[in-house]
Structure formats: C-alpha cells, structure tokens
CSV table of C-alpha atoms in Angstrom, one decimal:
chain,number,residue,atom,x,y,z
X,1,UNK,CA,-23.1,0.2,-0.9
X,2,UNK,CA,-19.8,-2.1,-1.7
X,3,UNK,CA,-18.3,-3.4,1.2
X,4,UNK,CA,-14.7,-4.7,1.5
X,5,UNK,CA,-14.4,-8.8,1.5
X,6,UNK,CA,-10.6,-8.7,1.1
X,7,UNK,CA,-7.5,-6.8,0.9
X,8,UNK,CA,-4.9,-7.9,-1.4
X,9,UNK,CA,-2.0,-6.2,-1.4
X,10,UNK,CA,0.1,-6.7,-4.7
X,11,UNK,CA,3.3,-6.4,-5.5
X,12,UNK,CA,5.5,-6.0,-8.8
X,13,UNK,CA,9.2,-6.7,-7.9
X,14,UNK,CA,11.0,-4.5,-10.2
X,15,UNK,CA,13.3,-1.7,-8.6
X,16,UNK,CA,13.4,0.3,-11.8
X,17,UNK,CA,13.2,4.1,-11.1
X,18,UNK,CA,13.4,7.7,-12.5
X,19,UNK,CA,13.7,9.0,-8.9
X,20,UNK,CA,16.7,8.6,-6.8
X,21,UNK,CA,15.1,9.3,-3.3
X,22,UNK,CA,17.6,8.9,-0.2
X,23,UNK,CA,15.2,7.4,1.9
X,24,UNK,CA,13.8,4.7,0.1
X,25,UNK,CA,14.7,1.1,0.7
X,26,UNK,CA,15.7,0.6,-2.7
X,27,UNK,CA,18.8,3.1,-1.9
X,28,UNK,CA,19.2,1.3,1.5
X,29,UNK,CA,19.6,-2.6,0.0
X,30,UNK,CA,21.1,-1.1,-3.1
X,31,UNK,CA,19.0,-2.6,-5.4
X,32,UNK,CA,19.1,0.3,-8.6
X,33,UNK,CA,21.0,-2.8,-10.9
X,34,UNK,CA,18.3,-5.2,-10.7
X,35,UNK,CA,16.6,-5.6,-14.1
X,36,UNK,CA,13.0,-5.3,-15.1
X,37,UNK,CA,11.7,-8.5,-14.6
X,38,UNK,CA,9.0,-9.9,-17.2
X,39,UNK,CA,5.6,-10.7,-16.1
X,40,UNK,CA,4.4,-14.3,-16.4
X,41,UNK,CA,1.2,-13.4,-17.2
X,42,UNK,CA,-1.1,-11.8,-19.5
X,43,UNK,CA,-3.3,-8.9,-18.0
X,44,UNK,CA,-6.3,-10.4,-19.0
X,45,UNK,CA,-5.5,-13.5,-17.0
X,46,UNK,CA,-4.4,-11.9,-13.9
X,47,UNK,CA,-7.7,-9.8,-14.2
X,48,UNK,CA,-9.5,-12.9,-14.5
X,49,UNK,CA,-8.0,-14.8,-11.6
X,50,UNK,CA,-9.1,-12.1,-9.5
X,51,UNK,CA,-12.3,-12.5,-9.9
X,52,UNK,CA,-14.8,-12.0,-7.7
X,53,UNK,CA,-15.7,-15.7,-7.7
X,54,UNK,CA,-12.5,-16.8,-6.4
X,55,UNK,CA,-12.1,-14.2,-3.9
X,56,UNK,CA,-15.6,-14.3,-2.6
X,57,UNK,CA,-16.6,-11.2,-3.2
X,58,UNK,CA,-15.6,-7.1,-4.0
X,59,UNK,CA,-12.2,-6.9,-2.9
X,60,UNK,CA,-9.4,-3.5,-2.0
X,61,UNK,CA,-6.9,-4.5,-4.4
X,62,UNK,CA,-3.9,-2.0,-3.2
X,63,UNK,CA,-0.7,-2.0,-6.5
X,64,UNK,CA,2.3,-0.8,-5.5
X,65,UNK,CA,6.4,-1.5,-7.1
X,66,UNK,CA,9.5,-1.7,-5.5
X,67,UNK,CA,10.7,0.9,-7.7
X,68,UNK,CA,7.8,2.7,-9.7
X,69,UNK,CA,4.8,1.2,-10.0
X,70,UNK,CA,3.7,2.8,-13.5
X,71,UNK,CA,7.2,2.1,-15.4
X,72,UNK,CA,6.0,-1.1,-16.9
X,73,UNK,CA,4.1,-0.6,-20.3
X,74,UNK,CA,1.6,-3.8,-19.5
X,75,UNK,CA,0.2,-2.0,-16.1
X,76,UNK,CA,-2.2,-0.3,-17.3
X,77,UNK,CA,-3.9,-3.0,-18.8
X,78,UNK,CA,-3.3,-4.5,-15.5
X,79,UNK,CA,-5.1,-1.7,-13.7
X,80,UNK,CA,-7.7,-2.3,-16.3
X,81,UNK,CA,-8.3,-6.3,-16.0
X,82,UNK,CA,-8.9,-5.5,-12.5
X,83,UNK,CA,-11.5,-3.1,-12.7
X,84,UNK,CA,-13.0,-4.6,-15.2
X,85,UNK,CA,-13.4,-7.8,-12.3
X,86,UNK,CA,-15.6,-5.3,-10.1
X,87,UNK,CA,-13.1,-4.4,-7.1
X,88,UNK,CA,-11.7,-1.3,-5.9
X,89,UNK,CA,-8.3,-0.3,-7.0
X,90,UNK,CA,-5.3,1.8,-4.9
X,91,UNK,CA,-2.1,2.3,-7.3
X,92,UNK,CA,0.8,3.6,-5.4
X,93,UNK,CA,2.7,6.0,-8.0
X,94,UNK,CA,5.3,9.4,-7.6
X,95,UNK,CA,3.1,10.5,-10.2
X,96,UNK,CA,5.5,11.6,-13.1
X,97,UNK,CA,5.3,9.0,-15.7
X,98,UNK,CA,2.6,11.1,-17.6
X,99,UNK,CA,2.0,8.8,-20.2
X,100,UNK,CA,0.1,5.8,-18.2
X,101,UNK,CA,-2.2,8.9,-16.6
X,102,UNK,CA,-3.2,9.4,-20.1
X,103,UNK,CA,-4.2,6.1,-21.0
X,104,UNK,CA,-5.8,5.5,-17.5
X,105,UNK,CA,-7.9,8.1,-17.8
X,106,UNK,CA,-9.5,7.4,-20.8
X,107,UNK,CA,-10.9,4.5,-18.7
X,108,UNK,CA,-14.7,3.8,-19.0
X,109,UNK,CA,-16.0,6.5,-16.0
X,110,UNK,CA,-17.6,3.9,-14.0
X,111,UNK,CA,-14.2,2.0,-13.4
X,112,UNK,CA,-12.4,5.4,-12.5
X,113,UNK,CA,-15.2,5.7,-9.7
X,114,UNK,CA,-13.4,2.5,-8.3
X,115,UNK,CA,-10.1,3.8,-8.8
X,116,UNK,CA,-8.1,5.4,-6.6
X,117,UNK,CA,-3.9,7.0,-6.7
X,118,UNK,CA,-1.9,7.4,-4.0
X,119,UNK,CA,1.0,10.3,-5.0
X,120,UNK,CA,4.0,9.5,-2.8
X,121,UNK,CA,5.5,13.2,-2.7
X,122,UNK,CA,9.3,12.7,-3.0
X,123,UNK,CA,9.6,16.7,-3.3
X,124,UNK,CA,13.9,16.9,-3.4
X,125,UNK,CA,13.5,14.7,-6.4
X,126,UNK,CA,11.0,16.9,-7.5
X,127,UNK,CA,12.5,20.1,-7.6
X,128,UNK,CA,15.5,18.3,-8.9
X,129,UNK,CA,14.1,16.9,-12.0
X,130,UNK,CA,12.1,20.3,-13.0
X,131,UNK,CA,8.6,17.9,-12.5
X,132,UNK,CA,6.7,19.8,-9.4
X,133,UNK,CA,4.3,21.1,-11.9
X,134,UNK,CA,4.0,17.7,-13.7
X,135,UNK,CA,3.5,15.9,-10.7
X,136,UNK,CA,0.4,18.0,-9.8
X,137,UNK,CA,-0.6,18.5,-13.4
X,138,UNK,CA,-1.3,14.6,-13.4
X,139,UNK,CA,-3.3,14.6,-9.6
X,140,UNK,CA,-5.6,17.4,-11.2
X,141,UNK,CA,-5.9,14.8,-14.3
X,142,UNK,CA,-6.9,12.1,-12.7
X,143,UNK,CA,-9.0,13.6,-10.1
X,144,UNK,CA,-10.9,15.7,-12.9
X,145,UNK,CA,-11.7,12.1,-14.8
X,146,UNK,CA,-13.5,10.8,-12.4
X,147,UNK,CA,-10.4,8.7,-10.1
X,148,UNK,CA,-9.5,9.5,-6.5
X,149,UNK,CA,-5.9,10.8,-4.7
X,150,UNK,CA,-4.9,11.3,-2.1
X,151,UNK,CA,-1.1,12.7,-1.6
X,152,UNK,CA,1.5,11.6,0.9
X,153,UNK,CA,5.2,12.5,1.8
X,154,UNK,CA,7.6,10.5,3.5
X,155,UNK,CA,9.4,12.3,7.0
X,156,UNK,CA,13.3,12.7,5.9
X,157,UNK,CA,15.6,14.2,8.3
X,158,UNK,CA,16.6,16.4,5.2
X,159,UNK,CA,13.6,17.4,4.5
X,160,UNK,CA,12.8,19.3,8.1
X,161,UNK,CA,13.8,22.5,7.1
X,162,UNK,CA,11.6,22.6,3.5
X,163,UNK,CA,8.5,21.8,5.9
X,164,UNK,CA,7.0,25.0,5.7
X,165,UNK,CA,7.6,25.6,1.9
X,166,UNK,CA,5.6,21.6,1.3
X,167,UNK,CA,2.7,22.7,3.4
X,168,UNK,CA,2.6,26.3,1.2
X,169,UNK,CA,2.7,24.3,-1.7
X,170,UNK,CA,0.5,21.3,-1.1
X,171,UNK,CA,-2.4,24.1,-0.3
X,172,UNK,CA,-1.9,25.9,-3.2
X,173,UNK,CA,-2.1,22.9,-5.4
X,174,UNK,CA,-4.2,20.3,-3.8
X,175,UNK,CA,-6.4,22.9,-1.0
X,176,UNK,CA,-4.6,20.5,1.7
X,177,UNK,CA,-1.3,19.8,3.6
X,178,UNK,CA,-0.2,16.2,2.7
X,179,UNK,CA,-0.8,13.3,4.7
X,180,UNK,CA,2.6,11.8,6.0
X,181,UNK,CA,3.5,8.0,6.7
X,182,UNK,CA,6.6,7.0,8.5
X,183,UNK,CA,10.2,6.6,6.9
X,184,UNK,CA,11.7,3.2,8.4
X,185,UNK,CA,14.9,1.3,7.9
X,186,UNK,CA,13.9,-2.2,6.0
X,187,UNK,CA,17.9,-3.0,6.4
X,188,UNK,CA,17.3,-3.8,10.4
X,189,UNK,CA,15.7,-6.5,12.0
X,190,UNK,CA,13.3,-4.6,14.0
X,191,UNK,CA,12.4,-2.1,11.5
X,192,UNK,CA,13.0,1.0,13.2
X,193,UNK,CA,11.7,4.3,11.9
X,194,UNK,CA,14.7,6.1,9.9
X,195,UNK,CA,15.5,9.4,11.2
X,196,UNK,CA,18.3,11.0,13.7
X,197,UNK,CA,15.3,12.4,15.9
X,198,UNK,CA,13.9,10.9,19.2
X,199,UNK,CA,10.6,9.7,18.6
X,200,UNK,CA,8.9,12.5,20.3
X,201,UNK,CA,10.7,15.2,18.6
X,202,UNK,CA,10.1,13.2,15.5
X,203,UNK,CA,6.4,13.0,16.0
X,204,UNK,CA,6.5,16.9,17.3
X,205,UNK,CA,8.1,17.9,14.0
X,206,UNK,CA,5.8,16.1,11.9
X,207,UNK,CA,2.5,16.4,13.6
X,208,UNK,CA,2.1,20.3,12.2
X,209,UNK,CA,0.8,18.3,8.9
X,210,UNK,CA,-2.1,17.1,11.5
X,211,UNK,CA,-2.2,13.7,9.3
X,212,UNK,CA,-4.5,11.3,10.5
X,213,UNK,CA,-2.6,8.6,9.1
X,214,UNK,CA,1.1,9.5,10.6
X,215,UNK,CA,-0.9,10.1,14.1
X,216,UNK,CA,-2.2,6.2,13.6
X,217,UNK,CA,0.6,4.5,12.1
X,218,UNK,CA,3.2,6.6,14.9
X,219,UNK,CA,0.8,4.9,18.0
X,220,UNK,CA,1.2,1.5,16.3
X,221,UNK,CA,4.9,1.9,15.0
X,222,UNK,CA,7.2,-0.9,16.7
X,223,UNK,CA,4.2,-2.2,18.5
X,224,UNK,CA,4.0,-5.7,18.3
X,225,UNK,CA,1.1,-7.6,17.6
X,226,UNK,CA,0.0,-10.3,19.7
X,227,UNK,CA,-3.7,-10.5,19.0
X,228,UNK,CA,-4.7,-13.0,16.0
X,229,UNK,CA,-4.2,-11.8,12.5
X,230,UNK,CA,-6.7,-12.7,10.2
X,231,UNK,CA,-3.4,-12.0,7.4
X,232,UNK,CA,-3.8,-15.0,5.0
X,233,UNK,CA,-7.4,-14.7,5.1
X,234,UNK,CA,-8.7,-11.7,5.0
X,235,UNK,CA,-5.6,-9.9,3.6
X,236,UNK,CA,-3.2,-11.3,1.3
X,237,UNK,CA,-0.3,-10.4,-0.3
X,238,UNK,CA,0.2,-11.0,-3.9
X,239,UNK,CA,3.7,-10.8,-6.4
X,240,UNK,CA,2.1,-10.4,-9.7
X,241,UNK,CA,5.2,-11.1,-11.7
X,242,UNK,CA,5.0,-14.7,-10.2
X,243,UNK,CA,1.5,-15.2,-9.5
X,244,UNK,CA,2.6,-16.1,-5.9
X,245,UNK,CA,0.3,-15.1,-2.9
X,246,UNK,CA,1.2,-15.4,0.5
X,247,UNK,CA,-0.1,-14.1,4.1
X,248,UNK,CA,1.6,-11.4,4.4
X,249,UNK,CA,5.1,-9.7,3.6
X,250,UNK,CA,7.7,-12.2,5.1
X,251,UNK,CA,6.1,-15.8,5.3
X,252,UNK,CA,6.8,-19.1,4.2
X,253,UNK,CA,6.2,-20.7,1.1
X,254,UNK,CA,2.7,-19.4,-0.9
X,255,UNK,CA,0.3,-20.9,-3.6
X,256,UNK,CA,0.8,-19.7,-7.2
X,257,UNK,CA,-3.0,-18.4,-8.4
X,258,UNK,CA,-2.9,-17.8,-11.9
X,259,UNK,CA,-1.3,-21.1,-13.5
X,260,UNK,CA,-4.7,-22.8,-13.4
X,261,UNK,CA,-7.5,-20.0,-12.8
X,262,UNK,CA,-10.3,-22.7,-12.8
X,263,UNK,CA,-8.8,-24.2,-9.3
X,264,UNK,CA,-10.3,-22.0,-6.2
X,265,UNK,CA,-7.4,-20.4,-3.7
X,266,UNK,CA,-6.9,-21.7,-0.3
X,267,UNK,CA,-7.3,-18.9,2.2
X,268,UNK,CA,-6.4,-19.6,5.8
X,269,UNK,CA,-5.2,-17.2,8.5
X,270,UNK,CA,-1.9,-17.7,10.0
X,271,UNK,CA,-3.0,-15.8,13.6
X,272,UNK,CA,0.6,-15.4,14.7
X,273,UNK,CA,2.7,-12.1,13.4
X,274,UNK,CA,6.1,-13.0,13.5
X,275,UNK,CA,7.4,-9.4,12.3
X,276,UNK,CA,8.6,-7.0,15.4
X,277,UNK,CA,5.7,-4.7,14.1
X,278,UNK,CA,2.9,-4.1,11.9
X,279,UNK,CA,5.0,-1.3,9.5
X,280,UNK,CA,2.3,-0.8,7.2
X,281,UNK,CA,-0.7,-0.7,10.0
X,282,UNK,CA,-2.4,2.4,7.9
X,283,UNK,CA,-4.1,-0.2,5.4
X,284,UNK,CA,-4.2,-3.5,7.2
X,285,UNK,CA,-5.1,-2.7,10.5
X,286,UNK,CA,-7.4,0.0,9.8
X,287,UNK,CA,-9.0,-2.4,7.1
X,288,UNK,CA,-9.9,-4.6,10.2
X,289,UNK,CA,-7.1,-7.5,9.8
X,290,UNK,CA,-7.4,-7.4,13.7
X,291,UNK,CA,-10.8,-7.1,14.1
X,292,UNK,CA,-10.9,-6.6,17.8
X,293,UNK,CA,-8.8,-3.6,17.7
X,294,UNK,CA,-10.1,-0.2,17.6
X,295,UNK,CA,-8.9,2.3,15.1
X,296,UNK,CA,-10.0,4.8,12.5
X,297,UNK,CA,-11.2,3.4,9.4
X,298,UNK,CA,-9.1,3.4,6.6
X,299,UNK,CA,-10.4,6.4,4.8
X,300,UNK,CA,-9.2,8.8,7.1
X,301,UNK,CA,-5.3,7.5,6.2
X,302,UNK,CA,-6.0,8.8,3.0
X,303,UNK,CA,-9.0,11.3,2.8
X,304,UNK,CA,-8.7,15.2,3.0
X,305,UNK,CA,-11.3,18.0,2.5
X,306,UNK,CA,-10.0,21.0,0.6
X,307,UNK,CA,-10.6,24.6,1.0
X,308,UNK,CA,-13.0,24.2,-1.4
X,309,UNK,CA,-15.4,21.4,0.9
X,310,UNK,CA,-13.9,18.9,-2.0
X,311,UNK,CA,-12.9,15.5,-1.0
X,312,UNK,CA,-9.8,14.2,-2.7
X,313,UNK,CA,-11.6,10.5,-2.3
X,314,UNK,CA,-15.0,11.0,-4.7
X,315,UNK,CA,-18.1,9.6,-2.9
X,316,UNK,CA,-18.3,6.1,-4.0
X,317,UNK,CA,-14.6,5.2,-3.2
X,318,UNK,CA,-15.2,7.0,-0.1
X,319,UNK,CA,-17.5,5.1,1.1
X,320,UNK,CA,-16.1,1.8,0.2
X,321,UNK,CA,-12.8,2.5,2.3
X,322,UNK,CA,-15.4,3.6,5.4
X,323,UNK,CA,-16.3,-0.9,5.3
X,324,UNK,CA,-14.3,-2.8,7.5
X,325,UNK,CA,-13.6,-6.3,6.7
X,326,UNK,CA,-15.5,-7.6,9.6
X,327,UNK,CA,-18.6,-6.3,7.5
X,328,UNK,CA,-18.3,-9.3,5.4
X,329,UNK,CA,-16.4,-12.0,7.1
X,330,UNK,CA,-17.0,-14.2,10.2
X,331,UNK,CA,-14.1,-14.8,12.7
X,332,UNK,CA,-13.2,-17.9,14.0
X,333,UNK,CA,-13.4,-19.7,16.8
X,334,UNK,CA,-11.4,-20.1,19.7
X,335,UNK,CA,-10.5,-23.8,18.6
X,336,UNK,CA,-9.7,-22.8,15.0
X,337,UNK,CA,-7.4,-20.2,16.3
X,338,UNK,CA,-5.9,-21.5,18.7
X,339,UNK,CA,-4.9,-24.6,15.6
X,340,UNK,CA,-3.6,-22.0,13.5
X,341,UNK,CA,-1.4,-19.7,15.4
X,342,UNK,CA,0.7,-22.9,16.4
X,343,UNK,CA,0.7,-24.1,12.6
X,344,UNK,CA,2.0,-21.0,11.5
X,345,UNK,CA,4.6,-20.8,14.0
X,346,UNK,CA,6.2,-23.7,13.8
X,347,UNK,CA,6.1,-23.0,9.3
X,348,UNK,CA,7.5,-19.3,9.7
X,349,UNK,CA,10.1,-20.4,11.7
X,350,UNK,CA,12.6,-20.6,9.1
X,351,UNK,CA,11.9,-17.1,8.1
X,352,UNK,CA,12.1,-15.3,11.3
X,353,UNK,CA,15.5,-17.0,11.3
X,354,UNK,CA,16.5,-15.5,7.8
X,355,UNK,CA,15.1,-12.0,8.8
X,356,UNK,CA,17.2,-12.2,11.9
X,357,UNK,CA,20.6,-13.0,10.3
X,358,UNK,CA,20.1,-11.0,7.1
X,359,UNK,CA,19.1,-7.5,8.8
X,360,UNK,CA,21.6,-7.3,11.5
C-alpha cells in the first residue's frame, strides 16, 4: 500500500470564474477583473519537477484555483504530468466545465485510480445557471471511469432555509448528504467564520449534514496552533503559475522549483504558525502536519458510503488518504526545533505585520 510522504498543496492564481457565489473570497477582495495569468511552465516540466525523486517519495498533491480550477485549457495536461510522476491527485472543481471531465477521463485507468475530485456544491449558482443536472452528470462521469469524489457545500446564511431541499437532492443523486466545510471571512485578520449566527447555532444548523469534516474543522476553527508544525517540510504549498513553493499560505519569501529541475528542493519546517488559526485543518492537520495531535484521518473529511454500500473514494485512493505522514517521515529533535521555531519567527515577521494592517 502507498503511503503519504508529503502534502503539497498547489495553487493556480487566476480568479477567473463562471460562478458568481456570494460567499466566496473572490466576491469579498473583489478580485473578478484580475486577468488569466499565463503559466511559466510547460506541463511536462511541472510534472517532472515533481517527481518522486525530488520529493522523496509518493506524495498528496491537492489542485485547487482562486477562481475555477478547470478554466485553464493547459490543466489537464497538468493533472496528467502529475500522475504520470506516480502521486495521488485531489483537484478542487464546481464541476461544470464539462469539457476537461471529458478529456480527464479518457486517462489511462491506472492514473484515475490515483485521482481524486472534490465538487464544491455552490447550489444558488446552480439553480441559477440551469447546470444542477450537469454538475452531477460529470460526478457520475468521473466516478464511473475509474476517479474518486467526494461532494462538499459551503454553510451560507442564505442558504439555511434550502437545507432540506440539498440534503433531498444530494441523496437522490450521490446516495449521501454532502460533507460541509466552514464559510470564513479571508478580508479579517483573524479569519473568522462568515455567518450572522453564534457559533453554536451555526454548528446546530449545520450538523443535521452529520459531516465528519465540518464536526473536525468546527473543533479546530479559530484555534491557534502552538504545537510545532512540520509546514515547510512535510506539507508545502506550491503556486504553479510561478513555480514558487513556500511553507505554507502566508510566509516569507520561497524557492522557485521548476527553473532548474536537476537542483534538489530544500525542505525545512518552520515549527511556529504565525496565522490566528489553522483555516484549512481538514487536510493538513488530519494529514498529520502536527503529528502529536490526535484527529481523524483524512479520509473521513472526504469519504461517504452510499445507500448502495458504495464508497464515493474507490479502494486504492481510500486507502492512501487512511496514511498519515508520520508513516514515512521522522520528527525532529528537540534541539532542531527548538532552532527552527525561532528562525521562522523572526523571517515571518514581516508578514504577520502585512496580514495585520491589510485585513483590518
């Protein structure tokens, strides 16, 4: 079995959209203008400098846009180069850009075993546009060829009183009611969730879902993290227009890893988490980027079991997201952290500075 050695969390910074949610941070920072920004790279060369050789081993290789992920004509090739490199694959998509599902799934069937799309359920936007039944039409598609979904809906105030028409109709399309993450507001310093609600009649009104990953990510949501991080290390976070990868979301400075593929990249923890929370704790802390803390393994963020006894994760992606990355990493010692955690202090400060004066 494939165990987890990193988790890189990519990026493609173009805002470019066909949905117009009201909840999404692109609508909060106003950001709809921005132009589609070109890629540096050829696919083939980001494929090949993630390769296994340079990231020591099989890696979770999560995609995801600032706008939608699947607009750009070159990322499916991307999808492809990275597959072809042996690692696991999570593309985050609203699933309605038909066209890239039918070049994806034409995909050899052992790279679609490694494959896996998570369909961010905007359903206003759905019902809007007249694409409900396209939306599901591509889940069934790629789930039929061999790929993994799982299906996810973000917890808008305007979207309370719909809740018991999304449950009716994720079970009649999917077997299963949705998991759900947790809406936040990117434009404040502290990253608060976004919603009008107190946070126990917000977790109250969610909850009927019974999502494992909004029960996790609610216990860790504005908790912050004092433990050390092994962000920088063991997870990374990549911007694959530039080719720049850095710790994690908000730090300093970064290495570019595709201008010269033959050089290895340097991977060092930073320890210290200077954001007021881990917002996205569903992947990175159930991956194990703090190993001492217990918590459910990433799988059941995105897993569900139909009606049917179906898994919307096929077996060998399931068991993949069961590793941790403990299973294939060695933690420091005490000296080594202790080094690290003041180094990265003292480099970050300059951004916790910018965050502070750019989201009040």
């Amino acid at each position: 079995m494939d165990k987890v050695k990193r988790f890189i969390d990519c990026t493609y910074t173009a805002t470019q959209c066909n949905l117009r949610c009201q909840y999404c941070y692109i609508t909060q920072d106003n950001l709809w203008k921005n132009k589609l920004p070109r890629i540096r790279y050829s696919p083939e060369r980001i494929g090949e400098g993630l390769s296994q050789l340079r990231l020591g081993g099989i890696c979770h290789i999560n995609i995801c846009g600032l706008g939608e992920t699947l607009i750009p004509p070159e990322m499916t090739d991307i999808i492809y180069n990275i597959l072809k490199q042996g690692h696991y694959v999570m593309v985050i998509t609203n699933g309605t850009i038909s066209k890239r599902f039918e070049e994806i799934v034409k995909f050899p069937k052992e790279y679609l075993e490694r494959l896996s799309f998570k369909f961010s359920f905007h359903y206003e936007e759905l019902l809007r546009l007249n694409m409900l039944n396209q939306f599901f039409e591509n889940i069934h598609k790629v789930y039929d060829a061999g790929a993994s979904f799982s299906l996810e809906i973000t917890p808008y105030d305007g979207l309370i009183d719909k809740i018991p028409e999304i449950k009716a109709i994720c079970m009649q399309n999917v077997g299963a009611l949705c998991h759900v993450t947790v809406a936040r507001d990117a434009s404040k310093f502290k990253i608060p969730i976004l919603t009008s609600l107190t946070k126990k009649e917000y977790e109250k009104t969610w909850g009927v879902f019974d999502s494992e990953m909004f029960r996790f990510k609610m216990s860790t949501f504005g908790v912050r993290r004092k433990e050390f991080c092994y962000a920088g290390d063991w997870t990374a976070f990549l911007d694959l227009v530039t080719g720049i990868l850095k710790p994690c979301y908000y730090t300093y400075g970064g290495q570019n890893i595709f201008d010269d593929i033959s050089k290895p990249i340097h991977f060092e923890a930073m320890g210290e988490c200077h954001l007021s929370h881990c917002y996205n704790s569903h992947a990175f802390l159930t991956i194990g980027a703090i190993p001492e803390l217990d918590t459910p393994k990433y799988i059941e963020m995105r897993d569900r079991v139909d009606e049917q006894g179906r898994h919307w994760v096929h077996s060998r992606m399931r068991d993949f997201l069961g590793t941790k990355l403990i299973d294939s990493n060695v933690e420091y010692d005490r000296k080594k952290k202790r080094s690290l955690r003041l180094k990265n202090i003292i480099k970050n400060f300059p951004v916790k500075v910018y965050l502070f004066i750019t989201k009040q």
